[in-house]
Amino acid sequence: MTQFLAELGQPEARNIAWSSERYRTTFLSDSPESDTWEDRLALTWAVQIEIDSDADPEDAGTHAPGPHGSHAYDATFEDEDEDWERIRERVLVIAGTAYGPRVDLAPLVLAEGVLSVDTSIFEGMVALDLGLLEFPDDVPLIDGVLARCREQGLRTNWKEPDW
């Protein structure tokens, strides 16, 4: 985490606590038009870091929508127990435009499969939590939510035009 903080522009910050959560999302996929769900739904980890710095995030380090890659290496990492080929994964549909207009939540919360909506992800964006889904059986549910987002003019992948 120390290396990760340095790469985010906070080399002097001391790591107090951190956590990570694994999920899948179309927003961070490099192949959003792929025929295979594994390519369309990027395996991603959300990392939260609590630090001792009181710097305003707007003024310090990288404060832009991700993905934020890191070349940090964790010498303590062991993946023997990690199930990389899960058929049940949490899915988040991230949609909107960074620094764009506030997203109208009304049509999105009514979409089949949306369990909750998080508007704190980034200004002008939302994260729609679809919970744990079965793959490939639940891919049509995800496609339905993506279609509802696109009907609202929301971007659902970082590579879409005008980002």
Coordinates of N, CA and C in Angstrom, one line a residue, residues 90-96 102-122 124-131 145 148-149 154:
R90 N -19.8 -10.7 -7.7 CA -20.6 -9.5 -7.5 C -20.4 -8.6 -8.8
V91 N -21.4 -8.0 -9.2 CA -21.4 -7.1 -10.4 C -21.8 -5.7 -10.1
L92 N -21.0 -4.8 -10.5 CA -21.3 -3.3 -10.5 C -21.4 -2.8 -11.9
V93 N -22.5 -2.1 -12.2 CA -22.6 -1.4 -13.5 C -22.3 0.0 -13.1
I94 N -21.1 0.5 -13.6 CA -20.7 1.9 -13.4 C -21.1 2.7 -14.6
A95 N -21.8 3.8 -14.4 CA -22.3 4.6 -15.6 C -22.3 6.1 -15.3
G96 N -22.1 6.8 -16.4 CA -22.2 8.3 -16.3 C -21.0 8.9 -17.0
R102 N -25.5 15.5 -13.1 CA -26.0 14.5 -12.1 C -26.9 13.5 -12.8
V103 N -26.7 12.3 -12.5 CA -27.4 11.2 -13.1 C -28.9 11.1 -12.5
D104 N -29.9 11.0 -13.4 CA -31.2 10.8 -13.0 C -31.4 9.3 -12.6
L105 N -31.6 9.1 -11.3 CA -31.6 7.8 -10.7 C -33.0 7.1 -10.9
A106 N -34.0 7.8 -11.1 CA -35.4 7.2 -11.2 C -35.5 6.0 -12.2
P107 N -35.0 6.2 -13.4 CA -35.2 5.0 -14.4 C -34.2 3.9 -14.0
L108 N -33.1 4.2 -13.3 CA -32.1 3.2 -13.1 C -32.5 2.3 -11.9
V109 N -33.1 2.9 -10.8 CA -33.4 2.1 -9.7 C -34.6 1.1 -9.9
L110 N -35.3 1.4 -11.0 CA -36.4 0.5 -11.4 C -36.0 -0.6 -12.3
A111 N -34.7 -0.6 -12.8 CA -34.3 -1.6 -13.7 C -34.2 -3.0 -13.0
E112 N -34.7 -4.0 -13.6 CA -34.6 -5.3 -13.1 C -33.2 -5.7 -12.7
G113 N -33.0 -6.2 -11.5 CA -31.7 -6.6 -11.0 C -30.9 -5.6 -10.2
V114 N -31.3 -4.4 -10.2 CA -30.5 -3.3 -9.4 C -30.9 -3.4 -8.0
L115 N -30.0 -3.8 -7.1 CA -30.2 -3.9 -5.7 C -30.0 -2.6 -5.0
S116 N -29.0 -1.8 -5.4 CA -28.8 -0.5 -4.7 C -28.0 0.4 -5.7
V117 N -28.0 1.7 -5.4 CA -27.3 2.7 -6.2 C -26.4 3.5 -5.3
D118 N -25.2 3.7 -5.8 CA -24.2 4.5 -5.0 C -23.8 5.7 -5.9
T119 N -24.1 6.9 -5.4 CA -23.8 8.1 -6.1 C -22.5 8.7 -5.7
S120 N -21.8 8.1 -4.7 CA -20.6 8.7 -4.2 C -19.4 8.2 -4.9
I121 N -19.6 7.4 -6.0 CA -18.4 6.8 -6.7 C -17.6 7.9 -7.3
F122 N -18.2 8.9 -8.0 CA -17.5 10.0 -8.6 C -18.6 11.0 -9.1
G124 N -21.0 12.9 -11.2 CA -21.5 12.6 -12.5 C -21.6 11.2 -12.9
M125 N -21.4 10.3 -11.9 CA -21.4 8.8 -12.1 C -22.1 8.1 -11.0
V126 N -22.6 6.9 -11.3 CA -23.3 6.1 -10.4 C -22.7 4.6 -10.5
A127 N -22.8 3.9 -9.4 CA -22.5 2.5 -9.4 C -23.8 1.7 -9.0
L128 N -24.3 0.9 -9.9 CA -25.5 0.1 -9.7 C -25.0 -1.3 -9.3
D129 N -25.4 -1.7 -8.1 CA -25.0 -2.9 -7.5 C -26.0 -4.0 -7.9
L130 N -25.6 -5.0 -8.6 CA -26.4 -6.1 -9.0 C -26.3 -7.3 -8.1
G131 N -25.4 -7.2 -7.1 CA -25.2 -8.3 -6.2 C -24.4 -9.4 -6.8
V145 N -29.6 -4.0 -17.8 CA -29.3 -2.8 -17.0 C -28.4 -1.9 -17.8
R148 N -30.6 0.0 -20.2 CA -31.3 1.1 -19.5 C -30.4 2.3 -19.3
C149 N -29.2 2.0 -18.9 CA -28.2 3.1 -18.8 C -28.0 3.9 -20.1
L154 N -26.0 7.4 -20.7 CA -24.9 7.2 -19.8 C -23.8 6.3 -20.4

